[in-house]
Amino acid sequence: MELRLALIGFGGVNQGLFELLLTKQDDLRKYGIDAKITAVTDLRLGTVINPAGIDTGALRASIQAGLSSVPLEADPGTTVTPDADLDATLKLVASDFVDVVVEATFTDPQTGEPALSHCRTALESGKHVITTNKGPIALAQKELVSIANRHGVLLKYEGTVMSGTPVLRQISTTLRGCEVTGFSGILNGTSNFVLGEVAAGKTFDTAIKEAQVLGYAEANPAADIEGSDVQLKVMIMANALWGAGLCRDDVSCQGITRLTEHEIRRAMTEGGAWRLVGSARRSPDGTIVASVEPKELPAGHPLLAATGVTNAISFDTDVLGLVTVTGPGAGRVETAFAILSDLIEIGEKVVADATEAAA
């Protein structure tokens, strides 16, 4: 089954997806999927469109050249324009040569824009949507799922919480049959890295600068070290688990900057460690308490398996007890894998629907 993809945003994540699509073609075919990129748009690079499929060789060459201009030179059947503003992108995601919209733009976490508009318009146009953007899912998950259901398409967002580590899929697949009453997790690699470096003897400022040099932290690291990034992830997890409808005000948030370097190093000498922990718990009456705060974890705590930029999350379940998942919480290829796994689920649905219609 052919799936025509529009890549919205062409930074590291969607470039990583492009590379995975090339190397995983045989694996995709096992699921009956023939993925084809028909459009790429990026505010910096412009837009390229070819309803028959963009030439992958030219796109790869452009990536290797550093993408200093639009991703492709014009070849037969390909349209290249510098136009990549919101109106043009909304028109693109509704196009009849697009089946799946992969949304990976830079987005304001306070408003979810422009990703929220991209996702909403695509779903309303009957397109499946995969996004790695936390903003639109944290702020408008219920609305977007409702639109998707109304139009018979899927909204997938595995990469919004722990990059390529499949935590949302744990809820929807492997933990079915268990009641999950709560979770707690280390969901931000930057703050985890900084705490580890401070514990090892560096100052906060030095650790943050090193995180920026290594690409773990943005020029303004506030979202990571003050906890707002984790706050969005807690909202996504709680809403996916329990349909909670949590908003920012429902998740108390405190970052790591109130900790002293002495506190952090003392914990390490005692065998434990400070971690920025995002958590939520659902009471029998349906009440949900959610928070983001630094916690001193004792030696042997399962979340201490997450060191450096690694993430971890523990689910409290009625049947299995505590189930902990650990894996990469960031990374270009890792996040692209989350998109690939979402694409496979969409492909399986499309194939199943086509088989049923033909029966």
mmCIF file with all atom_site columns, C-alpha atoms in Angstrom, residues 214-339:
data_model
loop_
_atom_site.group_PDB
_atom_site.id
_atom_site.type_symbol
_atom_site.label_atom_id
_atom_site.label_alt_id
_atom_site.label_comp_id
_atom_site.label_asym_id
_atom_site.label_entity_id
_atom_site.label_seq_id
_atom_site.pdbx_PDB_ins_code
_atom_site.Cartn_x
_atom_site.Cartn_y
_atom_site.Cartn_z
_atom_site.occupancy
_atom_site.B_iso_or_equiv
_atom_site.pdbx_formal_charge
_atom_site.auth_seq_id
_atom_site.auth_comp_id
_atom_site.auth_asym_id
_atom_site.auth_atom_id
_atom_site.pdbx_PDB_model_num
ATOM 1   C CA . LEU A 1 214 ? 27.106  18.989 22.978 1.00 0.00 ? 214 LEU A CA 1
ATOM 2   C CA . GLY A 1 215 ? 23.724  19.926 21.527 1.00 0.00 ? 215 GLY A CA 1
ATOM 3   C CA . TYR A 1 216 ? 21.711  18.709 24.519 1.00 0.00 ? 216 TYR A CA 1
ATOM 4   C CA . ALA A 1 217 ? 20.545  22.206 25.522 1.00 0.00 ? 217 ALA A CA 1
ATOM 5   C CA . GLU A 1 218 ? 19.230  25.160 23.543 1.00 0.00 ? 218 GLU A CA 1
ATOM 6   C CA . ALA A 1 219 ? 20.807  28.627 23.682 1.00 0.00 ? 219 ALA A CA 1
ATOM 7   C CA . ASN A 1 220 ? 18.074  29.360 26.233 1.00 0.00 ? 220 ASN A CA 1
ATOM 8   C CA . PRO A 1 221 ? 17.966  26.210 28.415 1.00 0.00 ? 221 PRO A CA 1
ATOM 9   C CA . ALA A 1 222 ? 15.081  27.411 30.604 1.00 0.00 ? 222 ALA A CA 1
ATOM 10  C CA . ALA A 1 223 ? 12.512  24.881 29.317 1.00 0.00 ? 223 ALA A CA 1
ATOM 11  C CA . ASP A 1 224 ? 14.824  22.040 30.326 1.00 0.00 ? 224 ASP A CA 1
ATOM 12  C CA . ILE A 1 225 ? 16.257  23.152 33.645 1.00 0.00 ? 225 ILE A CA 1
ATOM 13  C CA . GLU A 1 226 ? 13.094  24.908 34.875 1.00 0.00 ? 226 GLU A CA 1
ATOM 14  C CA . GLY A 1 227 ? 10.938  21.866 34.118 1.00 0.00 ? 227 GLY A CA 1
ATOM 15  C CA . SER A 1 228 ? 8.411   23.145 31.569 1.00 0.00 ? 228 SER A CA 1
ATOM 16  C CA . ASP A 1 229 ? 9.510   20.549 29.000 1.00 0.00 ? 229 ASP A CA 1
ATOM 17  C CA . VAL A 1 230 ? 8.772   17.756 31.483 1.00 0.00 ? 230 VAL A CA 1
ATOM 18  C CA . GLN A 1 231 ? 5.516   19.447 32.449 1.00 0.00 ? 231 GLN A CA 1
ATOM 19  C CA . LEU A 1 232 ? 4.235   19.053 28.884 1.00 0.00 ? 232 LEU A CA 1
ATOM 20  C CA . LYS A 1 233 ? 5.310   15.412 28.822 1.00 0.00 ? 233 LYS A CA 1
ATOM 21  C CA . VAL A 1 234 ? 3.502   14.687 32.079 1.00 0.00 ? 234 VAL A CA 1
ATOM 22  C CA . MET A 1 235 ? 0.366   16.230 30.580 1.00 0.00 ? 235 MET A CA 1
ATOM 23  C CA . ILE A 1 236 ? 0.687   14.047 27.471 1.00 0.00 ? 236 ILE A CA 1
ATOM 24  C CA . MET A 1 237 ? 1.220   10.860 29.501 1.00 0.00 ? 237 MET A CA 1
ATOM 25  C CA . ALA A 1 238 ? -1.630  11.531 31.949 1.00 0.00 ? 238 ALA A CA 1
ATOM 26  C CA . ASN A 1 239 ? -4.033  12.472 29.185 1.00 0.00 ? 239 ASN A CA 1
ATOM 27  C CA . ALA A 1 240 ? -3.103  9.398  27.139 1.00 0.00 ? 240 ALA A CA 1
ATOM 28  C CA . LEU A 1 241 ? -3.489  7.111  30.165 1.00 0.00 ? 241 LEU A CA 1
ATOM 29  C CA . TRP A 1 242 ? -6.636  8.437  31.732 1.00 0.00 ? 242 TRP A CA 1
ATOM 30  C CA . GLY A 1 243 ? -8.195  10.992 29.355 1.00 0.00 ? 243 GLY A CA 1
ATOM 31  C CA . ALA A 1 244 ? -7.451  13.428 32.143 1.00 0.00 ? 244 ALA A CA 1
ATOM 32  C CA . GLY A 1 245 ? -7.624  16.672 30.174 1.00 0.00 ? 245 GLY A CA 1
ATOM 33  C CA . LEU A 1 246 ? -4.805  18.148 32.260 1.00 0.00 ? 246 LEU A CA 1
ATOM 34  C CA . CYS A 1 247 ? -3.588  21.655 31.492 1.00 0.00 ? 247 CYS A CA 1
ATOM 35  C CA . ARG A 1 248 ? -0.433  23.413 32.664 1.00 0.00 ? 248 ARG A CA 1
ATOM 36  C CA . ASP A 1 249 ? -2.092  24.733 35.810 1.00 0.00 ? 249 ASP A CA 1
ATOM 37  C CA . ASP A 1 250 ? -2.860  21.155 36.855 1.00 0.00 ? 250 ASP A CA 1
ATOM 38  C CA . VAL A 1 251 ? 0.817   20.152 36.932 1.00 0.00 ? 251 VAL A CA 1
ATOM 39  C CA . SER A 1 252 ? 2.891   21.907 39.583 1.00 0.00 ? 252 SER A CA 1
ATOM 40  C CA . CYS A 1 253 ? 6.348   22.616 38.243 1.00 0.00 ? 253 CYS A CA 1
ATOM 41  C CA . GLN A 1 254 ? 9.715   23.262 39.850 1.00 0.00 ? 254 GLN A CA 1
ATOM 42  C CA . GLY A 1 255 ? 13.064  22.988 38.068 1.00 0.00 ? 255 GLY A CA 1
ATOM 43  C CA . ILE A 1 256 ? 16.544  22.112 39.260 1.00 0.00 ? 256 ILE A CA 1
ATOM 44  C CA . THR A 1 257 ? 17.964  25.613 39.757 1.00 0.00 ? 257 THR A CA 1
ATOM 45  C CA . ARG A 1 258 ? 16.889  25.789 43.415 1.00 0.00 ? 258 ARG A CA 1
ATOM 46  C CA . LEU A 1 259 ? 19.184  22.885 44.241 1.00 0.00 ? 259 LEU A CA 1
ATOM 47  C CA . THR A 1 260 ? 22.643  23.710 45.538 1.00 0.00 ? 260 THR A CA 1
ATOM 48  C CA . GLU A 1 261 ? 25.783  22.105 44.203 1.00 0.00 ? 261 GLU A CA 1
ATOM 49  C CA . HIS A 1 262 ? 26.485  20.878 47.751 1.00 0.00 ? 262 HIS A CA 1
ATOM 50  C CA . GLU A 1 263 ? 23.106  19.078 47.934 1.00 0.00 ? 263 GLU A CA 1
ATOM 51  C CA . ILE A 1 264 ? 23.692  17.362 44.614 1.00 0.00 ? 264 ILE A CA 1
ATOM 52  C CA . ARG A 1 265 ? 27.187  16.140 45.544 1.00 0.00 ? 265 ARG A CA 1
ATOM 53  C CA . ARG A 1 266 ? 26.147  15.016 49.017 1.00 0.00 ? 266 ARG A CA 1
ATOM 54  C CA . ALA A 1 267 ? 23.474  12.744 47.537 1.00 0.00 ? 267 ALA A CA 1
ATOM 55  C CA . MET A 1 268 ? 26.052  11.087 45.311 1.00 0.00 ? 268 MET A CA 1
ATOM 56  C CA . THR A 1 269 ? 28.394  10.379 48.242 1.00 0.00 ? 269 THR A CA 1
ATOM 57  C CA . GLU A 1 270 ? 25.473  8.605  49.950 1.00 0.00 ? 270 GLU A CA 1
ATOM 58  C CA . GLY A 1 271 ? 24.821  6.395  46.935 1.00 0.00 ? 271 GLY A CA 1
ATOM 59  C CA . GLY A 1 272 ? 21.775  8.266  45.647 1.00 0.00 ? 272 GLY A CA 1
ATOM 60  C CA . ALA A 1 273 ? 21.231  11.138 43.246 1.00 0.00 ? 273 ALA A CA 1
ATOM 61  C CA . TRP A 1 274 ? 19.003  14.110 42.565 1.00 0.00 ? 274 TRP A CA 1
ATOM 62  C CA . ARG A 1 275 ? 16.778  13.804 39.522 1.00 0.00 ? 275 ARG A CA 1
ATOM 63  C CA . LEU A 1 276 ? 14.109  16.008 37.954 1.00 0.00 ? 276 LEU A CA 1
ATOM 64  C CA . VAL A 1 277 ? 11.056  13.751 38.177 1.00 0.00 ? 277 VAL A CA 1
ATOM 65  C CA . GLY A 1 278 ? 7.746   14.158 36.379 1.00 0.00 ? 278 GLY A CA 1
ATOM 66  C CA . SER A 1 279 ? 4.924   12.153 37.882 1.00 0.00 ? 279 SER A CA 1
ATOM 67  C CA . ALA A 1 280 ? 1.167   11.694 38.068 1.00 0.00 ? 280 ALA A CA 1
ATOM 68  C CA . ARG A 1 281 ? -1.084  9.471  40.150 1.00 0.00 ? 281 ARG A CA 1
ATOM 69  C CA . ARG A 1 282 ? -4.770  8.675  39.781 1.00 0.00 ? 282 ARG A CA 1
ATOM 70  C CA . SER A 1 283 ? -6.798  8.041  42.926 1.00 0.00 ? 283 SER A CA 1
ATOM 71  C CA . PRO A 1 284 ? -9.747  5.596  43.022 1.00 0.00 ? 284 PRO A CA 1
ATOM 72  C CA . ASP A 1 285 ? -12.148 8.566  42.893 1.00 0.00 ? 285 ASP A CA 1
ATOM 73  C CA . GLY A 1 286 ? -10.554 9.703  39.628 1.00 0.00 ? 286 GLY A CA 1
ATOM 74  C CA . THR A 1 287 ? -8.613  12.605 41.111 1.00 0.00 ? 287 THR A CA 1
ATOM 75  C CA . ILE A 1 288 ? -5.213  13.122 39.504 1.00 0.00 ? 288 ILE A CA 1
ATOM 76  C CA . VAL A 1 289 ? -2.228  14.710 41.213 1.00 0.00 ? 289 VAL A CA 1
ATOM 77  C CA . ALA A 1 290 ? 0.641   15.611 38.878 1.00 0.00 ? 290 ALA A CA 1
ATOM 78  C CA . SER A 1 291 ? 3.939   17.364 39.412 1.00 0.00 ? 291 SER A CA 1
ATOM 79  C CA . VAL A 1 292 ? 7.420   18.110 38.143 1.00 0.00 ? 292 VAL A CA 1
ATOM 80  C CA . GLU A 1 293 ? 10.047  18.537 40.849 1.00 0.00 ? 293 GLU A CA 1
ATOM 81  C CA . PRO A 1 294 ? 13.600  17.569 41.783 1.00 0.00 ? 294 PRO A CA 1
ATOM 82  C CA . LYS A 1 295 ? 13.710  14.523 44.049 1.00 0.00 ? 295 LYS A CA 1
ATOM 83  C CA . GLU A 1 296 ? 16.558  12.841 45.883 1.00 0.00 ? 296 GLU A CA 1
ATOM 84  C CA . LEU A 1 297 ? 16.393  9.186  44.857 1.00 0.00 ? 297 LEU A CA 1
ATOM 85  C CA . PRO A 1 298 ? 18.025  6.563  47.088 1.00 0.00 ? 298 PRO A CA 1
ATOM 86  C CA . ALA A 1 299 ? 20.542  3.968  45.958 1.00 0.00 ? 299 ALA A CA 1
ATOM 87  C CA . GLY A 1 300 ? 18.858  1.170  44.024 1.00 0.00 ? 300 GLY A CA 1
ATOM 88  C CA . HIS A 1 301 ? 15.911  3.275  42.843 1.00 0.00 ? 301 HIS A CA 1
ATOM 89  C CA . PRO A 1 302 ? 14.885  2.051  39.349 1.00 0.00 ? 302 PRO A CA 1
ATOM 90  C CA . LEU A 1 303 ? 14.969  5.544  37.866 1.00 0.00 ? 303 LEU A CA 1
ATOM 91  C CA . LEU A 1 304 ? 18.663  5.865  38.668 1.00 0.00 ? 304 LEU A CA 1
ATOM 92  C CA . ALA A 1 305 ? 19.270  3.650  35.646 1.00 0.00 ? 305 ALA A CA 1
ATOM 93  C CA . ALA A 1 306 ? 18.788  6.850  33.632 1.00 0.00 ? 306 ALA A CA 1
ATOM 94  C CA . THR A 1 307 ? 22.178  8.577  33.519 1.00 0.00 ? 307 THR A CA 1
ATOM 95  C CA . GLY A 1 308 ? 23.432  11.283 31.189 1.00 0.00 ? 308 GLY A CA 1
ATOM 96  C CA . VAL A 1 309 ? 20.768  12.043 28.582 1.00 0.00 ? 309 VAL A CA 1
ATOM 97  C CA . THR A 1 310 ? 19.042  8.685  29.036 1.00 0.00 ? 310 THR A CA 1
ATOM 98  C CA . ASN A 1 311 ? 15.381  8.779  30.138 1.00 0.00 ? 311 ASN A CA 1
ATOM 99  C CA . ALA A 1 312 ? 13.355  6.338  32.234 1.00 0.00 ? 312 ALA A CA 1
ATOM 100 C CA . ILE A 1 313 ? 9.744   5.969  33.327 1.00 0.00 ? 313 ILE A CA 1
ATOM 101 C CA . SER A 1 314 ? 8.123   3.654  35.871 1.00 0.00 ? 314 SER A CA 1
ATOM 102 C CA . PHE A 1 315 ? 4.460   2.643  35.659 1.00 0.00 ? 315 PHE A CA 1
ATOM 103 C CA . ASP A 1 316 ? 2.567   1.520  38.761 1.00 0.00 ? 316 ASP A CA 1
ATOM 104 C CA . THR A 1 317 ? 0.263   -1.320 37.703 1.00 0.00 ? 317 THR A CA 1
ATOM 105 C CA . ASP A 1 318 ? -2.223  -3.539 39.517 1.00 0.00 ? 318 ASP A CA 1
ATOM 106 C CA . VAL A 1 319 ? -1.032  -6.803 37.965 1.00 0.00 ? 319 VAL A CA 1
ATOM 107 C CA . LEU A 1 320 ? 2.698   -6.412 37.338 1.00 0.00 ? 320 LEU A CA 1
ATOM 108 C CA . GLY A 1 321 ? 3.589   -3.949 40.062 1.00 0.00 ? 321 GLY A CA 1
ATOM 109 C CA . LEU A 1 322 ? 6.285   -1.494 39.002 1.00 0.00 ? 322 LEU A CA 1
ATOM 110 C CA . VAL A 1 323 ? 7.282   -1.627 35.315 1.00 0.00 ? 323 VAL A CA 1
ATOM 111 C CA . THR A 1 324 ? 10.230  0.540  34.296 1.00 0.00 ? 324 THR A CA 1
ATOM 112 C CA . VAL A 1 325 ? 11.217  1.433  30.733 1.00 0.00 ? 325 VAL A CA 1
ATOM 113 C CA . THR A 1 326 ? 14.635  2.976  30.044 1.00 0.00 ? 326 THR A CA 1
ATOM 114 C CA . GLY A 1 327 ? 16.009  4.287  26.790 1.00 0.00 ? 327 GLY A CA 1
ATOM 115 C CA . PRO A 1 328 ? 17.175  7.301  24.798 1.00 0.00 ? 328 PRO A CA 1
ATOM 116 C CA . GLY A 1 329 ? 15.104  10.411 25.428 1.00 0.00 ? 329 GLY A CA 1
ATOM 117 C CA . ALA A 1 330 ? 16.564  12.509 22.633 1.00 0.00 ? 330 ALA A CA 1
ATOM 118 C CA . GLY A 1 331 ? 18.441  12.236 19.382 1.00 0.00 ? 331 GLY A CA 1
ATOM 119 C CA . ARG A 1 332 ? 17.903  12.795 15.714 1.00 0.00 ? 332 ARG A CA 1
ATOM 120 C CA . VAL A 1 333 ? 17.687  9.167  14.590 1.00 0.00 ? 333 VAL A CA 1
ATOM 121 C CA . GLU A 1 334 ? 16.057  8.023  17.830 1.00 0.00 ? 334 GLU A CA 1
ATOM 122 C CA . THR A 1 335 ? 13.183  10.470 17.414 1.00 0.00 ? 335 THR A CA 1
ATOM 123 C CA . ALA A 1 336 ? 12.946  9.578  13.739 1.00 0.00 ? 336 ALA A CA 1
ATOM 124 C CA . PHE A 1 337 ? 12.488  5.947  14.777 1.00 0.00 ? 337 PHE A CA 1
ATOM 125 C CA . ALA A 1 338 ? 9.415   6.968  16.780 1.00 0.00 ? 338 ALA A CA 1
ATOM 126 C CA . ILE A 1 339 ? 7.981   8.449  13.579 1.00 0.00 ? 339 ILE A CA 1
#
